[in-house]
Every structure is written in C-alpha cells, then in structure tokens.
Coordinates of C-alpha atoms in Angstrom, one line a residue:
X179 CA -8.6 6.8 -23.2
X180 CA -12.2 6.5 -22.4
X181 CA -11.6 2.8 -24.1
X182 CA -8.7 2.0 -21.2
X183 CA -10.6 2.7 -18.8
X184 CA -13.8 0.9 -19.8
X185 CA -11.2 -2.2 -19.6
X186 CA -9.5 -1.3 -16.6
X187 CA -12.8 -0.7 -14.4
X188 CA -14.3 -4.4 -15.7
X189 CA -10.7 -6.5 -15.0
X190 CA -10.7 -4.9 -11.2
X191 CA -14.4 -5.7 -10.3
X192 CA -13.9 -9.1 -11.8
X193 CA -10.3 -9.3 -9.8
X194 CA -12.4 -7.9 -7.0
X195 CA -15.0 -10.5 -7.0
X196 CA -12.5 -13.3 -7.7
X197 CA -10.3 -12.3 -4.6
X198 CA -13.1 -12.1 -2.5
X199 CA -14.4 -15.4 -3.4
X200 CA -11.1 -17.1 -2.5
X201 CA -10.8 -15.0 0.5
X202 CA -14.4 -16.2 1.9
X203 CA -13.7 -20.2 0.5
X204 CA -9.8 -19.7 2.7
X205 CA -11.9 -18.4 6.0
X206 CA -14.7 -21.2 5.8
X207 CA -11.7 -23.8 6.2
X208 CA -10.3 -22.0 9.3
X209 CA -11.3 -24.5 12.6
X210 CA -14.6 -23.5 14.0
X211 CA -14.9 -20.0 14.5
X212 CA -17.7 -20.2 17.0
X213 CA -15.1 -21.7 19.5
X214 CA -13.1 -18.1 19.9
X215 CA -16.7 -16.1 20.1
X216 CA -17.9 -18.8 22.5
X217 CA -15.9 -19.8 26.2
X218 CA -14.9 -22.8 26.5
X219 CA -17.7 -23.9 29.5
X220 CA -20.0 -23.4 26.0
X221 CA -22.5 -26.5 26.0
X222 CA -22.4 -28.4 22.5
X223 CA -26.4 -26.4 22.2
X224 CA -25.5 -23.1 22.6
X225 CA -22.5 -23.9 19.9
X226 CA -25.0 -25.0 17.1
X227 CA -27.2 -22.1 18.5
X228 CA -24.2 -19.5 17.4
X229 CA -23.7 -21.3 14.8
X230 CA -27.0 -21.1 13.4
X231 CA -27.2 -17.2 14.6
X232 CA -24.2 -16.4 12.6
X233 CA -25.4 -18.5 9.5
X234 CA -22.3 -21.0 9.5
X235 CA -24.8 -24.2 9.4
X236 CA -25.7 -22.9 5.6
X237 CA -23.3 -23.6 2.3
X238 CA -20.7 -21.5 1.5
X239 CA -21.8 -20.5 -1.6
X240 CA -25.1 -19.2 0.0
X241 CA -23.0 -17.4 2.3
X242 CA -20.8 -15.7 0.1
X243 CA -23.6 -14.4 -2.1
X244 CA -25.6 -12.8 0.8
X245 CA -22.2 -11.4 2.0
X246 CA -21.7 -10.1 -1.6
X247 CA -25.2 -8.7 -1.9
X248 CA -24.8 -6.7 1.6
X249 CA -20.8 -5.5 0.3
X250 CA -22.0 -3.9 -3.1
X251 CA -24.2 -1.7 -0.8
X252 CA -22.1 -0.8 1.4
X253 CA -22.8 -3.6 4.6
X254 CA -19.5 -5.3 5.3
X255 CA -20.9 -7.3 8.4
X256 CA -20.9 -6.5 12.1
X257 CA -17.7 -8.0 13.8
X258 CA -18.9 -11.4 15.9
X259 CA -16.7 -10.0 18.9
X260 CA -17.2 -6.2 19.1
X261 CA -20.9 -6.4 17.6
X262 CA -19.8 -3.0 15.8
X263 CA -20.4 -2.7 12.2
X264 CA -17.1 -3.2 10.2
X265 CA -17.4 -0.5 7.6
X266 CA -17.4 1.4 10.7
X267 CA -14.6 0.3 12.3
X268 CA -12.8 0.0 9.5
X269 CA -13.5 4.1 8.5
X270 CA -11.9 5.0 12.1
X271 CA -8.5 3.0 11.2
X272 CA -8.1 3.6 7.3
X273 CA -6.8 7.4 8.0
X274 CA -4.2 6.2 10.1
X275 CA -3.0 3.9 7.5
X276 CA -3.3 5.5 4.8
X277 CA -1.8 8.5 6.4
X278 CA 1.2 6.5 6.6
X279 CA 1.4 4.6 3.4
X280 CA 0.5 7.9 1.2
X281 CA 3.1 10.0 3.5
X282 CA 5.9 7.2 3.1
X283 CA 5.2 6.8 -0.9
X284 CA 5.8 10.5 -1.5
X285 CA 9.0 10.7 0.1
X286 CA 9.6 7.8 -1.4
X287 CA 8.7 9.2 -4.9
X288 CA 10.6 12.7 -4.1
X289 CA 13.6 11.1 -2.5
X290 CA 14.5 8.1 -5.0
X291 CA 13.2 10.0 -7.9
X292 CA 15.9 12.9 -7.2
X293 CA 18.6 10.3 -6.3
X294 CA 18.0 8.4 -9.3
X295 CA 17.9 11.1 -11.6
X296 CA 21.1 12.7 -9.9
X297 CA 22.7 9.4 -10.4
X298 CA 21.6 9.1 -13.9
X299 CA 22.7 12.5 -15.5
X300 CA 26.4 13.2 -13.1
X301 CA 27.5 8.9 -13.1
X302 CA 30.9 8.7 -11.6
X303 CA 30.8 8.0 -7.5
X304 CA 27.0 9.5 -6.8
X305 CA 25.8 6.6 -9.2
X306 CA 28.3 3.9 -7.4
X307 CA 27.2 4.8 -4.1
X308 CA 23.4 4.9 -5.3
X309 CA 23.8 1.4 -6.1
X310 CA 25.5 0.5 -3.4
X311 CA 23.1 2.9 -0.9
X312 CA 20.4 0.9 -2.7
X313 CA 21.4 -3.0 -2.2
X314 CA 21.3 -1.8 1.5
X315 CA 17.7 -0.7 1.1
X316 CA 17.0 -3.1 0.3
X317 CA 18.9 -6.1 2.3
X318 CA 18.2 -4.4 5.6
X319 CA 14.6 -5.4 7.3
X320 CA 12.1 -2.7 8.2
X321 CA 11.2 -4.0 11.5
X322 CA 14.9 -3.7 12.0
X323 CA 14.9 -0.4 10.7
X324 CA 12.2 0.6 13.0
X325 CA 13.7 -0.4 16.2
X326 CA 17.1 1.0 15.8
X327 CA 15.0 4.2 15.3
X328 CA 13.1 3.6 18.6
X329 CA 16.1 3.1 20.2
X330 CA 18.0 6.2 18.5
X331 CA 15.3 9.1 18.4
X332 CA 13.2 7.9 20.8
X333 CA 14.7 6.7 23.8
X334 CA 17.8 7.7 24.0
X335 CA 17.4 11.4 22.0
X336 CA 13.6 11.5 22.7
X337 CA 13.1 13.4 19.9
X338 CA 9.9 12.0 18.5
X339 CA 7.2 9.6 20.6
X340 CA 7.9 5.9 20.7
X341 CA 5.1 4.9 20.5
X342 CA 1.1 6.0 19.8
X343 CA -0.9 7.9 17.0
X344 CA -2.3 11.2 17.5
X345 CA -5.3 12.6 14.9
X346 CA -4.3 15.5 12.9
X347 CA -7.8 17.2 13.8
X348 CA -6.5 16.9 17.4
X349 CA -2.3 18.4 17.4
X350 CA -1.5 18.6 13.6
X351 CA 2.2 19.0 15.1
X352 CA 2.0 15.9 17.7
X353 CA 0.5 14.4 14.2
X354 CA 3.4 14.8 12.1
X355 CA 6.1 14.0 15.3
X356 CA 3.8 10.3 15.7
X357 CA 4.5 9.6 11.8
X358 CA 8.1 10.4 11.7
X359 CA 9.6 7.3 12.7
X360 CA 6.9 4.9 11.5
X361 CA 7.1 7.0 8.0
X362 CA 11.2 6.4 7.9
X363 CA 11.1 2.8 8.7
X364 CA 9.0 1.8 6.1
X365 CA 10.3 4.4 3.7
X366 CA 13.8 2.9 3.2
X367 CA 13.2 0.1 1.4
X368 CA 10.8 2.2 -1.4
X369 CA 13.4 5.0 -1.3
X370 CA 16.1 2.5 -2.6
X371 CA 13.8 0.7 -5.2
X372 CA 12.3 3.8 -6.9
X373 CA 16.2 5.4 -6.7
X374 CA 17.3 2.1 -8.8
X375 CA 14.5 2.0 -11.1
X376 CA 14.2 5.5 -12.5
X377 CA 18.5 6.0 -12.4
X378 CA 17.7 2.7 -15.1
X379 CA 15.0 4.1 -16.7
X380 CA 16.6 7.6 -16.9
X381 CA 20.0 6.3 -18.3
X382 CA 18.2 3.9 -20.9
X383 CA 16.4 7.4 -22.4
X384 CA 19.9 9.4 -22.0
X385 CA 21.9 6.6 -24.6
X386 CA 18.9 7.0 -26.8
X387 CA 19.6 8.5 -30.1
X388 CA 17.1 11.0 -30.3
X389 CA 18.7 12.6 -26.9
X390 CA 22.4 12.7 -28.6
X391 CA 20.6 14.2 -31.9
X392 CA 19.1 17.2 -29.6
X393 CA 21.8 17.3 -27.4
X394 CA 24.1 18.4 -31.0
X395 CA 21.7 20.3 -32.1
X396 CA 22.3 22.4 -29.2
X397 CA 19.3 22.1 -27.2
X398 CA 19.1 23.4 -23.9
X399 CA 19.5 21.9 -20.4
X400 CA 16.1 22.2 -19.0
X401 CA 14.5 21.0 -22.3
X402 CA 16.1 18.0 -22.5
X403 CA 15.4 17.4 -19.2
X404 CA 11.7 17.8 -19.9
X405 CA 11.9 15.2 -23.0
X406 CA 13.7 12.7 -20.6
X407 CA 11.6 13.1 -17.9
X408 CA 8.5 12.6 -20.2
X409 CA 10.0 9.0 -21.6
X410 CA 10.9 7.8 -18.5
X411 CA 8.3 9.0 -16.4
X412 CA 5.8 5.7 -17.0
X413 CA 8.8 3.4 -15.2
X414 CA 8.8 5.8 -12.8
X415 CA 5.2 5.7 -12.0
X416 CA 4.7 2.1 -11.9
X417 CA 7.4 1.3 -9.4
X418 CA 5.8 4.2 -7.5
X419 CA 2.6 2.6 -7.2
X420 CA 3.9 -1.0 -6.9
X421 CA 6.4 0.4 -3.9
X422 CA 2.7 2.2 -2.4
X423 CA 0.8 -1.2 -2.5
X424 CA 3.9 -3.2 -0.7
X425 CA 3.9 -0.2 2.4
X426 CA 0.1 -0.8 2.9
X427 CA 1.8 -4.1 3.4
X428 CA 5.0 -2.8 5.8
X429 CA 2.0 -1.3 7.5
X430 CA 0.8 -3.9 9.1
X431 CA 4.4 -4.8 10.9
X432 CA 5.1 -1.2 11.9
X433 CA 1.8 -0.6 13.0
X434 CA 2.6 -3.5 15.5
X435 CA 6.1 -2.3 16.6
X436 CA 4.8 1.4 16.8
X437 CA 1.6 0.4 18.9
X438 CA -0.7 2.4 15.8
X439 CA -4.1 1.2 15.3
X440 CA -4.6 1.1 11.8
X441 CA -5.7 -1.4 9.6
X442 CA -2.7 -4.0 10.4
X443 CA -3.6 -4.2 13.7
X444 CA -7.0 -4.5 12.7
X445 CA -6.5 -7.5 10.4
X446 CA -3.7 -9.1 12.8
X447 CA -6.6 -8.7 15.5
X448 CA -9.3 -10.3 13.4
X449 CA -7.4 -13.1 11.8
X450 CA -6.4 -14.0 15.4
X451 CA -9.5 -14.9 16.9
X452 CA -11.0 -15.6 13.5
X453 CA -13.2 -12.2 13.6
X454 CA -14.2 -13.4 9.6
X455 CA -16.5 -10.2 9.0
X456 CA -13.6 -8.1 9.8
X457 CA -11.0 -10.2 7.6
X458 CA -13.0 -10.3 4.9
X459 CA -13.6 -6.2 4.9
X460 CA -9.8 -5.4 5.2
X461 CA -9.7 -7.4 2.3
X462 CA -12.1 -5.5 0.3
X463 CA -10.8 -2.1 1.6
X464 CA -7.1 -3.4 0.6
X465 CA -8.1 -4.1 -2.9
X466 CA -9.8 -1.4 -3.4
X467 CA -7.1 0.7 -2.5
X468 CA -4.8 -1.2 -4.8
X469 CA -7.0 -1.2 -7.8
X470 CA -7.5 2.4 -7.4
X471 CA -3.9 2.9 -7.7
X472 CA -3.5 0.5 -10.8
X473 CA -6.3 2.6 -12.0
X474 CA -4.9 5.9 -11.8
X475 CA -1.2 5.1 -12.8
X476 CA -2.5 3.1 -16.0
X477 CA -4.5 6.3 -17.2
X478 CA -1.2 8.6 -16.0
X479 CA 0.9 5.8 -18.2
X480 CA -1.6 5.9 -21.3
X481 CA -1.7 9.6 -21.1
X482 CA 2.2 9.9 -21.1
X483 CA 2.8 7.3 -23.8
X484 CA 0.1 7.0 -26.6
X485 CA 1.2 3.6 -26.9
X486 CA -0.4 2.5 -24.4
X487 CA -4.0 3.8 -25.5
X488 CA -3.4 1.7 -28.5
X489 CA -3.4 -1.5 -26.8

C-alpha cells in the first residue's frame, strides 16, 4: 500500500506541475492583459509602466518559475483588479463550492447506488425503468434542470430561495434551503450515471460463479450481499469520484444561474477581464481537489481489491 501511494503522490505533483505549466504558457497568449487593468485614456507610458510593475516585459519561463516558487509556499499572487491576495479570496469561495459538489456527490452516491443495486438484484420493470430513468439523466441539461426548478419551487411554490448563498455559521437552516435547488440540478445527471454503473457492475458479480456456488450452498441474504457489495464496490467508487470532479465542473454554470459566489463565478470573473493570478489559482485549487480524490479512491480501490496493490 505504502508502495501505491509513493506512486500516486509523485504522478499528481508531476501532473500538477505539468498542468500548471500549460495553464501559465495558455494565459501569456491571451491579448494584453494590461488593457482590462488599465482605461482606455491609458497613455502608451503608463502601459509599459504596468507592464513592467506586473512583470509581463520578462520571459515566460522566468515568470512561471517565480510564480511556481511563491505557489509551493503558499503565495498564489494578488489579483491585478481587486489587489487582494488570491489564496485569500479563493479560501472565502472554496466552502461554497465545495459545499455543493461534496453535498451533490453524496446523494449522488446514496441515491444511484440504492437504485442500481435495486435494479440489479429484483430486474424485471425497476431495472427497465432505471435505464430508461437514466438515459433521461442523462440527455436532459442541468442548466435546464435548474431553471425549471426556479420556476417550480421557487417562484411559483416559493418553497426554497431563488437565488443567494447563506453561510452555515450564519442560519444552518437558511444554509441547507440555499443548497436545495442548486444541489438537485446538478445532482441528476451523477444520480443517473452512478445508478447505471453499479446496476452493471452489481449484475456482472451476480452471474459470477462463485455467487451461484454460495447461493446453493445456502448462504444467506445479507452475506451475499456483503461479498457482492465487496467485488463491486471499486466500479462503484471510481464513477463516484469521476461524477465529483465533473460537478466541481456543473458548479461553475449553476453558480451562475443561482447568483452563488463560489469558485465558478470566481474563474468566470477572472478569465473575463483576464485577472491571470486569479485563473491560475482556481487552477491549482481545482487540481488539487481532483488529485486528492484520485488519491483517496485509488487507496480505497487497492484496499478492496489486492490486485490492485500488486500493480
């Protein structure tokens, strides 16, 4: 285990590294960022001036390294519009996103995994209209999704706020009524992919031999259960943590619809008036986040199948 790990922790920082470089190399080819910090009544002098204050007159490479050399410690930058330090900024918005994403992914776990086991073990009409439940899921947009909601429980049944975040620290209940609607719209989607892919994965260990050997030999309910669970558990994990990475993604569009300030926002914000410091540190923060999940399932999925650890 110790041995996955060791090679898991040295392919993300390389991965990190790499996907910072191309990150930094994409945002020196934007047009001249100094022309959004700047009016436009800016003399061609007091352009070079910025310029030369926020070290675009030097190579990238020189760039990049200093940038690296301030990241690894902890300095992401100060944003060139707000003058406020973007680790900071970007430790007020992560809560909010990650409140979301995290909340979405484990009713998207709970939900599709009992669905897809349901379907799985009974077959018959639950597992037609799982599959047909699921190719809806998936077909439908979530921005869609998320405006028939407003329109529904919102505005017309005024049953949850249509906009607006509040803190948890402020009205833990006003907390969970702001997250309903956001949570659901991105939630769909995930619900009807993990549903699909553990009623698969639970039905491949069901036609399995060993499970018809036990099953004659009289084994009980629950302990079979526990044996299939077990074997299909690892499929079930990875699309769990593949379905978490793409609503940090959904994020960023129902942020927008729901008027939340999170990290979407953030990044649609800074890649708007070409705010680099504050691109490039969603960027780290989003890939951190996402190897820390690949992290964690890999050692879940080498300490459920020993196979793995062998690799």
């Amino acid at each position: 285990m110790l041995r996955l790990l060791s090679r898991r922790v040295i392919a993300a920082a390389v991965l990190l590294v790499v996907i910072t470089a191309v990150t930094f190399v994409l945002t020196s080819l934007v047009p001249d960022p100094v022309l959004h910090v700047l009016d436009a009544t800016a003399s061609p002098e007091q352009i070079a001036a910025k310029r030369h204050e926020l070290g675009l007159d030097r190579p990238v490479t020189a760039r990049y390294l200093d940038w690296l050399s301030g990241a690894i410690g902890g300095d992401l930058g100060v944003s060139w519009f707000t003058g406020v330090p973007v680790a900071a900024t970007i430790a007020a918005r992560l809560p909010i996103t990650l409140s979301l994403a995290l909340i979405a992914t484990v009713v998207s776990a709970v939900v599709g995994v009992g669905f897809g086991m349901a379907a799985a073990i009974r077959r018959g009409p639950l597992d037609r209209a799982l599959q047909a439940v699921s190719a809806l899921g998936f077909a439908v947009p979530g921005m869609w999704i998320a405006l028939l909601l407003v329109i529904v429980f919102a505005i017309r049944l005024r049953w949850f706020p249509a906009t607006g975040y509040v803190p948890m620290t402020e009205d833990p209940g006003e907390w969970a009524r702001s997250l309903v609607l956001p949570v659901a719209a991105i939630a769909v989607g995930s619900v009807a992919a993990v549903a699909a892919q553990t009623r698969s994965a639970v039905a491949g260990v069901l036609a399995q031999d060993y499970i018809r050997t036990l099953r004659g030999r009289g084994l009980p309910r629950h302990r079979l259960l526990r044996h299939v669970l077990r074997n299909a558990a690892p499929a079930a994990l990875t699309v769990v943590s593949l379905q978490f990475i793409g609503l940090l993604g959904g994020a960023i569009v129902v942020e927008q619809i729901f008027a939340i300030q999170g990290l979407g926002s953030l990044a649609t914000a800074g890649s708007s008036r070409s705010d680099i410091p504050v691109v490039l540190g969603v960027v780290v923060v989003g890939v951190l986040i996402v190897l820390a999940v690949n992290l964690v399932v890999d050692l879940l999925v080498g300490w459920l199948d020993p196979k793995v650890r062998r690799r």
